[in-house]
CSV table of C-alpha atoms and ligand atoms in Angstrom, one decimal:
chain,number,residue,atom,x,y,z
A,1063,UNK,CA,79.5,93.4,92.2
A,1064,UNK,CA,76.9,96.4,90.6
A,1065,UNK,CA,78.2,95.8,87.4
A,1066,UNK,CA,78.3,92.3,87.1
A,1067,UNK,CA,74.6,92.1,88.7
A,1068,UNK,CA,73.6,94.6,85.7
A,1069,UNK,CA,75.3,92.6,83.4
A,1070,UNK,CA,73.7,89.3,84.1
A,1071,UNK,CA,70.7,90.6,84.7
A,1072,UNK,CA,71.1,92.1,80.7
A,1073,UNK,CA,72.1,89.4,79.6
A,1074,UNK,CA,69.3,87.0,81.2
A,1075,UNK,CA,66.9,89.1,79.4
A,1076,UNK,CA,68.6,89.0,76.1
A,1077,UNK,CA,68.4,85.6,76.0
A,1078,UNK,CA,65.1,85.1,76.8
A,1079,UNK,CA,63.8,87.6,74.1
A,1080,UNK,CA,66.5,86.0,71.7
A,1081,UNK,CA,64.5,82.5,72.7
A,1082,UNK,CA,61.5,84.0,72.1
A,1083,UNK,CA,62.1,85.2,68.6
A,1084,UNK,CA,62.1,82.4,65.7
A,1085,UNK,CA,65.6,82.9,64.8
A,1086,UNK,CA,67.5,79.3,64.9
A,1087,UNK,CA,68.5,77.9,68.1
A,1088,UNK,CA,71.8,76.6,67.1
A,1089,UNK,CA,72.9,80.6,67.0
A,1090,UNK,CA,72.1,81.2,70.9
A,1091,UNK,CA,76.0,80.8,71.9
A,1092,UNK,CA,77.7,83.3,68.8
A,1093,UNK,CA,74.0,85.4,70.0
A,1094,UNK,CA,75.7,85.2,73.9
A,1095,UNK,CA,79.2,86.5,72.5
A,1096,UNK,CA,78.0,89.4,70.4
A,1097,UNK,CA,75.8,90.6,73.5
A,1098,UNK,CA,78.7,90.5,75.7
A,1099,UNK,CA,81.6,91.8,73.8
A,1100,UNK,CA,78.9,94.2,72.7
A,1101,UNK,CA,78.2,95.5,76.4
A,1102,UNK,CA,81.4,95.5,77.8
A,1103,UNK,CA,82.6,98.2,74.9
A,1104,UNK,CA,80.1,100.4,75.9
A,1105,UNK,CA,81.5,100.6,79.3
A,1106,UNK,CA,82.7,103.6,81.2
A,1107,UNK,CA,85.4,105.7,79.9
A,1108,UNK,CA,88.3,103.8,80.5
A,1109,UNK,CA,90.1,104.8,84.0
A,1110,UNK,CA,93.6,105.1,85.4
A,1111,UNK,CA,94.4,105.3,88.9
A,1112,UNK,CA,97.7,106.7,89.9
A,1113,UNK,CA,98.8,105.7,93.4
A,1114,UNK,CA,96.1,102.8,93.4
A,1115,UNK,CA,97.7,100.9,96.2
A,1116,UNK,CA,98.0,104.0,98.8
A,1117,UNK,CA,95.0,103.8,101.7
A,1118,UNK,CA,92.6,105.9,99.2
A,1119,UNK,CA,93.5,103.9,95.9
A,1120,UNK,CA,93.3,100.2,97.0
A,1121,UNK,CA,89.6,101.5,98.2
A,1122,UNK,CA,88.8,103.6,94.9
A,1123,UNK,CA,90.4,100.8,92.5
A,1124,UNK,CA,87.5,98.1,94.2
A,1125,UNK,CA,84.8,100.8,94.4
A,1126,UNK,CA,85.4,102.0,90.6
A,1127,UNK,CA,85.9,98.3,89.5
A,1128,UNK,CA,82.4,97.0,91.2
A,1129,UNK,CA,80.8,100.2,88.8
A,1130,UNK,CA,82.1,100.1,86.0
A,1131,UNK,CA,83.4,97.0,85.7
A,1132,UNK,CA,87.4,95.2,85.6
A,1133,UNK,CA,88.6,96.2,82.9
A,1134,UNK,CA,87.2,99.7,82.6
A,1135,UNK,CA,90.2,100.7,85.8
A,1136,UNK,CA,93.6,100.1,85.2
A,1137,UNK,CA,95.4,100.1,88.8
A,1138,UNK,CA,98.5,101.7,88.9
A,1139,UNK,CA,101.9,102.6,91.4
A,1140,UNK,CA,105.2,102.5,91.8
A,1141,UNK,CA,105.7,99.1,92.5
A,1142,UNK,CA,103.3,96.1,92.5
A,1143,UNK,CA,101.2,96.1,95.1
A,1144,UNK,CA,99.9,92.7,97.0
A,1145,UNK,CA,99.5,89.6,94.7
A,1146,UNK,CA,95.5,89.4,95.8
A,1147,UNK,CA,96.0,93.1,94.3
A,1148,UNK,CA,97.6,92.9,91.0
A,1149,UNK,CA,95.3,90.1,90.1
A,1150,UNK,CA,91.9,91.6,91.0
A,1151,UNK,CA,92.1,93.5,87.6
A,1152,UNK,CA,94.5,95.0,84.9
A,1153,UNK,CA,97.5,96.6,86.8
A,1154,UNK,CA,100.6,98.5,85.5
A,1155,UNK,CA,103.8,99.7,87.4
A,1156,UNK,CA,103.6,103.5,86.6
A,1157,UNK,CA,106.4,106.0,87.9
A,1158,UNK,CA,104.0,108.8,88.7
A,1159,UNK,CA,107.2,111.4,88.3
A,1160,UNK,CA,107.8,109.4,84.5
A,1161,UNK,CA,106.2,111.9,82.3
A,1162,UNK,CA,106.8,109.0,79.7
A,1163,UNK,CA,105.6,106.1,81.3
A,1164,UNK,CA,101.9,108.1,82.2
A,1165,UNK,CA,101.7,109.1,79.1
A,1166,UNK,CA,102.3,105.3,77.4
A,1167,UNK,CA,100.0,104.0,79.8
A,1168,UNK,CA,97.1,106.9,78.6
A,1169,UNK,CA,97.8,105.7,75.2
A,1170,UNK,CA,97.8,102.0,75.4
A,1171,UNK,CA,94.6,101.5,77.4
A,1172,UNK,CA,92.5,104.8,76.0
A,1173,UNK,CA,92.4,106.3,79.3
A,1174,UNK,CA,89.9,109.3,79.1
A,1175,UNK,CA,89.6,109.9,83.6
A,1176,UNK,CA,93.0,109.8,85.9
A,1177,UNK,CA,92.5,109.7,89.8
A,1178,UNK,CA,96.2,111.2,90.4
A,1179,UNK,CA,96.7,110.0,94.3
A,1180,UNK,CA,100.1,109.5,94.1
A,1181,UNK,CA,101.9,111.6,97.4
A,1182,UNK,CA,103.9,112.1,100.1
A,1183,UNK,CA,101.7,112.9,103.2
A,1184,UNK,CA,102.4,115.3,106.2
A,1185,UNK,CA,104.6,113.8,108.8
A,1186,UNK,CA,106.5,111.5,106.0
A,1187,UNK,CA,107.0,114.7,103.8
A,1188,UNK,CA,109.1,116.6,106.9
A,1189,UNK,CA,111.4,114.2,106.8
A,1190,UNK,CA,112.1,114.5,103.3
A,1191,UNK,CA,110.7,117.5,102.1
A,1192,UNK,CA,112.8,117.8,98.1
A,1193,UNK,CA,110.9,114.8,96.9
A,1194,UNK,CA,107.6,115.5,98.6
A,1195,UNK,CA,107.8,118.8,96.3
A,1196,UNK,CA,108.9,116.9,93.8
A,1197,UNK,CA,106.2,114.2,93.8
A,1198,UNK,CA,103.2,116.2,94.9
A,1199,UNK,CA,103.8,119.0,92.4
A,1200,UNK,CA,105.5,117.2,88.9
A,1201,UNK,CA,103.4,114.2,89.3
A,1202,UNK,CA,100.0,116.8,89.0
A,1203,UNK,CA,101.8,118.9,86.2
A,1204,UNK,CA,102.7,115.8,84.2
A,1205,UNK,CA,98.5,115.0,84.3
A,1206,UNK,CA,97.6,119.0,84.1
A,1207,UNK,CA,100.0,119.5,80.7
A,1208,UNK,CA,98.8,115.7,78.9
A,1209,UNK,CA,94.7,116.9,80.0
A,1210,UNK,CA,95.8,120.4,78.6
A,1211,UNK,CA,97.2,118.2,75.1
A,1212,UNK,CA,93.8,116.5,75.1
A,1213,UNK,CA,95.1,113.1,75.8
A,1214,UNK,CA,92.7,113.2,79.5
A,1215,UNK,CA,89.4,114.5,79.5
A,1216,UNK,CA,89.0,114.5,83.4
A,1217,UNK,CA,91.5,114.4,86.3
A,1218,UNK,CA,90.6,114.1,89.7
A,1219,UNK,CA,93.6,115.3,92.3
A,1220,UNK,CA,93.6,115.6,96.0
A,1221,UNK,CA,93.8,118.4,98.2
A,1222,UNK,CA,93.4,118.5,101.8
A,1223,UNK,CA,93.0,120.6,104.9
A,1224,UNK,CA,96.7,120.6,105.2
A,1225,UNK,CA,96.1,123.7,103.0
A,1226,UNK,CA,94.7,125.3,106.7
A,1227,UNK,CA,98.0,126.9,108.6
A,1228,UNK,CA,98.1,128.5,112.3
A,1229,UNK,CA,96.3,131.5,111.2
A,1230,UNK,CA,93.3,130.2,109.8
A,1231,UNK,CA,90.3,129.9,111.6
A,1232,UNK,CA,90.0,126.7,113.2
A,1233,UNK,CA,86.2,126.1,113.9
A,1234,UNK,CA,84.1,125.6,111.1
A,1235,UNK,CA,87.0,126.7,108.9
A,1236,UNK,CA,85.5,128.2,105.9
A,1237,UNK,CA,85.9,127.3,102.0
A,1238,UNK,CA,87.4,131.1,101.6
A,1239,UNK,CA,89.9,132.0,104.3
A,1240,UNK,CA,93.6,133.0,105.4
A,1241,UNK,CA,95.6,129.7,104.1
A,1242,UNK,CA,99.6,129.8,105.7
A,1243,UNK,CA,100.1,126.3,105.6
A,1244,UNK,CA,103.3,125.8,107.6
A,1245,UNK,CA,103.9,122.3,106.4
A,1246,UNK,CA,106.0,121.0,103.1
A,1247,UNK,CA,103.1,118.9,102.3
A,1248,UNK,CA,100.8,121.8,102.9
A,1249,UNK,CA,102.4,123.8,100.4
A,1250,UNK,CA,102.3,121.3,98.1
A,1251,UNK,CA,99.2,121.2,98.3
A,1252,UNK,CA,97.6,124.6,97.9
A,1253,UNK,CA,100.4,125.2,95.4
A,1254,UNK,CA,98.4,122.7,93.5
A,1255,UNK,CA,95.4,124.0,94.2
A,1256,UNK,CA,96.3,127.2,92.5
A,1257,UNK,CA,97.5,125.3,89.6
A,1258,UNK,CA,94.7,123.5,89.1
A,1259,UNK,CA,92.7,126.3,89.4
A,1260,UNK,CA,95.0,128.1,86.6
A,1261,UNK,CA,95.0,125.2,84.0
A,1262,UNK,CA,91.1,124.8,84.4
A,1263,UNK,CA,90.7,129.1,84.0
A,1264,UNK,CA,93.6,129.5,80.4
A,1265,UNK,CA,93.6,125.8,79.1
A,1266,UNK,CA,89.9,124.4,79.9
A,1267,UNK,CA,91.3,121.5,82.2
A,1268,UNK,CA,88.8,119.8,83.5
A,1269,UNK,CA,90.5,119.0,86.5
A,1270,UNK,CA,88.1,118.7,90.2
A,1271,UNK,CA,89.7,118.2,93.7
A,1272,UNK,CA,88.7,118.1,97.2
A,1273,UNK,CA,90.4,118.9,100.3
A,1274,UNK,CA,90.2,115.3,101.9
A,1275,UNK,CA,90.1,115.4,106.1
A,1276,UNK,CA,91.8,112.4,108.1
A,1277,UNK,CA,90.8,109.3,105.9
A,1278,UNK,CA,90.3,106.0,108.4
A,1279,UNK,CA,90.0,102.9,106.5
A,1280,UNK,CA,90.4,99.0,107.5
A,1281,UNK,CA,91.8,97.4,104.2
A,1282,UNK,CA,95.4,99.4,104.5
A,1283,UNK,CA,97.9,100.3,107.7
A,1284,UNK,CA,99.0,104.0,108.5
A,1285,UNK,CA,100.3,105.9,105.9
A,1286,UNK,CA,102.6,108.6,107.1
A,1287,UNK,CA,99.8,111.6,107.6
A,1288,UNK,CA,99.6,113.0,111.1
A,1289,UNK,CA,95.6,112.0,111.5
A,1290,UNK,CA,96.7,108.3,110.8
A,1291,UNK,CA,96.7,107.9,114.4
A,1292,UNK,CA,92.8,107.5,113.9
A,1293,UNK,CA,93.3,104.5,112.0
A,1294,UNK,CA,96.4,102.7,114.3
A,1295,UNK,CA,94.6,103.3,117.5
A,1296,UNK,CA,91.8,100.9,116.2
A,1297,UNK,CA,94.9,98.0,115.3
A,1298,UNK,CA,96.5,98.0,118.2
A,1299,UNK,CA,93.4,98.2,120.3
A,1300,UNK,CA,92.6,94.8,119.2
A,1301,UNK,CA,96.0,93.1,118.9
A,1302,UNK,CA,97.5,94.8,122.3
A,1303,UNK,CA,94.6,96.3,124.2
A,1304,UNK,CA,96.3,99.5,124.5
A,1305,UNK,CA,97.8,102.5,122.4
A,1306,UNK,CA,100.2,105.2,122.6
A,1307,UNK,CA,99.3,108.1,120.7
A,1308,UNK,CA,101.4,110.6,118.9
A,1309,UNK,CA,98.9,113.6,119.7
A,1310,UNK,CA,97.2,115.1,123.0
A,1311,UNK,CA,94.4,113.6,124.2
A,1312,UNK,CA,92.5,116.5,123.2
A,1313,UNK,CA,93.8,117.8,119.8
A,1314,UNK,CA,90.1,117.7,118.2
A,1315,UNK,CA,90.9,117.0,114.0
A,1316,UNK,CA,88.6,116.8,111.0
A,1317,UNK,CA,88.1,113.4,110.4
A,1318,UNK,CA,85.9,111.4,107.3
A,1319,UNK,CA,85.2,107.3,106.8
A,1320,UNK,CA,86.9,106.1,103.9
A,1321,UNK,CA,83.4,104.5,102.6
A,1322,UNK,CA,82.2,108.5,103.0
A,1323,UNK,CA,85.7,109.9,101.1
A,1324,UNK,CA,85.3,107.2,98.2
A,1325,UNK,CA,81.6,108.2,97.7
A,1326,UNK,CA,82.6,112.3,98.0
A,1327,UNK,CA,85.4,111.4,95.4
A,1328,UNK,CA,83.4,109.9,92.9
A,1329,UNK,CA,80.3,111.9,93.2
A,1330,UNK,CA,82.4,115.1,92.4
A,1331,UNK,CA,84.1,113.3,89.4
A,1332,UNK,CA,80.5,112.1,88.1
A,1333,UNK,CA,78.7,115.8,88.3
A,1334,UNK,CA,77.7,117.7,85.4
A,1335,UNK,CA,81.1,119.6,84.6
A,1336,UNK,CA,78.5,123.3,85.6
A,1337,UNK,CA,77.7,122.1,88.9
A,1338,UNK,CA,81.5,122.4,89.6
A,1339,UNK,CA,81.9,125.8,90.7
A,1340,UNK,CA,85.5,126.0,92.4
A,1341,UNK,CA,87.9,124.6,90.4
A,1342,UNK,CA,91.3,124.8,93.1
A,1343,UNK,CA,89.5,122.5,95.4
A,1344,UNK,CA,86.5,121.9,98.0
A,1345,UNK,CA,86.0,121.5,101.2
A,1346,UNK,CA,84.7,118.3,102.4
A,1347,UNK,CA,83.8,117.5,106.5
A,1348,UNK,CA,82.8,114.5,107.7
A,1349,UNK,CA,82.7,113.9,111.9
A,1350,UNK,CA,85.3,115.8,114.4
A,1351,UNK,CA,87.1,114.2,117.3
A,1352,UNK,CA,89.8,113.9,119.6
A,1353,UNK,CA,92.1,111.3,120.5
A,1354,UNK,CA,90.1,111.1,124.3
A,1355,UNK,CA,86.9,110.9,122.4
A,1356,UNK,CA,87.4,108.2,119.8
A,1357,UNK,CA,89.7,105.7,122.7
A,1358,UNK,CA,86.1,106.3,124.8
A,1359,UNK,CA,84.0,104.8,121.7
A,1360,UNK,CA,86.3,102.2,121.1
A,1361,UNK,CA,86.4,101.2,125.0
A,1362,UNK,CA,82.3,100.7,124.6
A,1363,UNK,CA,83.6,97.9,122.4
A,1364,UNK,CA,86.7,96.5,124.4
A,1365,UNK,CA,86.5,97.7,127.7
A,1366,UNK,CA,90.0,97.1,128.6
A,1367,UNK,CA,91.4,99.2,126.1
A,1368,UNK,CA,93.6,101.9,127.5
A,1369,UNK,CA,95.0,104.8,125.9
A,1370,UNK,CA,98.4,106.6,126.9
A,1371,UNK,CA,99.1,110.1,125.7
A,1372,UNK,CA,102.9,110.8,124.4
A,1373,UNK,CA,102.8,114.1,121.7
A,1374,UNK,CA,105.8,114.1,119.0
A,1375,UNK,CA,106.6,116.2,116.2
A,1376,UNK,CA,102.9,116.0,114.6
A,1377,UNK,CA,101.1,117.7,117.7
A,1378,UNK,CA,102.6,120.9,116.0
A,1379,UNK,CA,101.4,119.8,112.6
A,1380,UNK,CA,97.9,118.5,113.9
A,1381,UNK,CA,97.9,122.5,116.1
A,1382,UNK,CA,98.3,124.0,112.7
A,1383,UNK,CA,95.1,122.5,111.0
A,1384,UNK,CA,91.5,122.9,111.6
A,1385,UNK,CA,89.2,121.7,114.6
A,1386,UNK,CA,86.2,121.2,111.9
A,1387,UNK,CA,85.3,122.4,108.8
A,1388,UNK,CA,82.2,124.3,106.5
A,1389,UNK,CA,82.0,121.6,103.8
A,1390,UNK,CA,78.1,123.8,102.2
A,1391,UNK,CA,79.4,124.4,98.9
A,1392,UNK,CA,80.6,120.7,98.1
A,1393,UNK,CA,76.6,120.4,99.8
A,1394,UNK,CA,75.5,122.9,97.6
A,1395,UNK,CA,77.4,122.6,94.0
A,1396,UNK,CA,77.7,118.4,94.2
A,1397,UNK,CA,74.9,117.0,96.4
A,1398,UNK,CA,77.2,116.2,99.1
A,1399,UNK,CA,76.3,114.3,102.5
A,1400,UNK,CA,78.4,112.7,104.7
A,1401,UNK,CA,76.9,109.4,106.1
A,1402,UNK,CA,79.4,108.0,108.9
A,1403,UNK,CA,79.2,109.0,112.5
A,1404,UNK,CA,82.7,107.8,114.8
A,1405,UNK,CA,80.2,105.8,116.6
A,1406,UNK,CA,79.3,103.8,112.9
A,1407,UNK,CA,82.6,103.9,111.9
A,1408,UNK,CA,83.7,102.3,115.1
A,1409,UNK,CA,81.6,99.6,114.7
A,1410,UNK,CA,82.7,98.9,111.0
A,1411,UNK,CA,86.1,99.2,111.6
A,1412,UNK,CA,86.4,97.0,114.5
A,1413,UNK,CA,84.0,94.8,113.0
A,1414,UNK,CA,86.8,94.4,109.5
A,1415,UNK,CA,89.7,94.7,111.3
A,1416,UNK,CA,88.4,91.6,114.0
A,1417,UNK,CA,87.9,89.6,110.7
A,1418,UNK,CA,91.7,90.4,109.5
A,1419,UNK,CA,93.9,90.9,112.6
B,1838,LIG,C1,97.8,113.7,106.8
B,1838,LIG,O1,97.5,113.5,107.9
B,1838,LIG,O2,98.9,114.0,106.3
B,1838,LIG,C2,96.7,113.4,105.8
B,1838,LIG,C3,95.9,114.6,105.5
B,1838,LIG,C4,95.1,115.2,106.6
B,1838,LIG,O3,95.8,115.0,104.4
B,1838,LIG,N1,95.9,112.3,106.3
């Protein structure tokens, strides 16, 4: 919607200045096309989002698109995502483990900024654990090596506080600190990290990351990650009044809006390439709760709602991570501020989701 409100708004005062001018009239329309054509090449590097129909790329495709404009981000994934989807803008089927196919796609649309999101998640990578290494790590070194060949000037990749393990500290877990992630996806992920971090220090890859808490959004279900209880308890609190949860009532998690994680996301992509100071990947805290504490603000919206307390196999991952975390160099190096509170993002989840379920 910004882009097309600048647009417009360009273009209104084109014309009116072309109006003004004595030039002949009868040119106004070819004067309209030039203008346009014109304004839409000077748009924003072109953008390719790998993964763009996971819970973080639907939300990143619509928030890059309303920026920059359509045709600036080409959606990609595995397999075609909704109809409503595909058609919002230009959309290719990408296998992110294809070395190939990412690099045609680079090539045929220009692409000069990749959002890899392309992965398996906590709890879904247990159960298969070969192709969550696989996917998490060859999908980032196909992007590292074709950024490192100059065909990408800037990749953005996500970490996450999976990274933490057992014997980190779990309050106000620092950006510097004893990481024995006991999960596959864990390992994956500050593996990558380190890579990152490598390919940026010998080859100049410009390559930013941030290590995402629980992400709660409205526009996608639950996605395999441990914290995605925080987004199914807000479902099934409106279409059955009640939810069991997979975690102790009070297994306290680090927790972020998706409207927050989108802005963190594309704030760290848009800084000056100095202000980014730690290249394996930052820190990033929004609001902390527990499962006892987020059923209690949704009951101040449905009173009836009831919450039942059944721990599985995640209450060992979700004991491994952090109870909150020191986000102050993402504050410091990037201008970062989170905005939501769970009461506000109560409100605008139940609010969305009332409108779709
Ligand atoms: C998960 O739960 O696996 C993810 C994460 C914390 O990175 N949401």
């Amino acid at each position: 919607e910004d882009y097309a409100f600048n647009l417009q708004t360009a273009l209104f005062e084109h014309v009116l200045g072309f109006l003004k001018s004595n030039q002949s009239k009868q040119n106004l329309f070819f004067e309209i096309v030039i203008f346009v054509r014109q304004k839409t090449s000077e748009m924003h590097a072109k953008i390719l989002i790998i993964g763009a129909c996971g819970q973080i790329g639907t939300e990143l495709t619509k928030k890059l698109r309303s920026q920059y404009g359509k045709d600036a981000v080409i959606a990609s994934d595995v397999r075609k995502g909704s109809p409503e989807f595909v058609n919002s803008g230009p959309f290719e089927v990408v296998n992110a483990l294809d070395f190939n196919q990412v690099e045609t796609v680079i090539e045929k649309y220009q692409i000069e900024d990749v959002y890899l999101m392309a992965a398996l998640l906590s709890a879904t990578a247990e159960k298969n654990p070969a192709f969550a290494w696989d996917l998490n790590m060859n999908s980032l070194f196909h992007v590292l090596n074709l950024a490192k060949a100059g065909k990408i000037k800037k990749i953005f990749w996500p970490s996450s506080i999976a990274v933490f393990g057992p014997t980190t500290p779990k309050d106000n877990t620092p950006q510097y600190t004893v990481m024995e992630p006991s999960t596959v996806y864990g390992i994956s992920k500050q593996s990558g990290e380190r890579w990152c971090e490598y390919y940026h220090n010998i080859f100049g890859v410009d390559v930013r990351s941030i290590r995402y808490p629980g992400l709660i959004s409205w526009s996608t279900p639950p996605g395999g990650g441990t914290t995605d209880y925080a987004v199914d308890i807000y479902y099934k609190a409106l279409s059955d009044g009640k939810y069991e949860c997979f975690l102790s009532e009070n297994t306290e998690l680090p927790m972020m809006y998706m409207d927050d994680a989108i802005r963190a996301t594309i704030s760290i992509m848009d800084a000056p390439k100095e202000n980014i100071k730690i290249r394996s990947s930052y820190n990033l805290a929004g609001i902390s709760f527990t499962p006892k504490e987020i059923a209690a603000e949704i009951k101040k919206h449905i009173p009836d709602f009831s919450i039942s307390y059944v721990p599985d196999f995640r209450q060992k991952i979700a004991d491994s991570w952090p109870s909150s975390i020191d986000d102050s160099y993402a504050r410091k190096d990037w201008g970062w501020k989170h905005e939501f509170d769970l009461e506000s993002m109560t409100k605008d989840m139940l609010e969305h989701l009332s409108e779709n379920v």
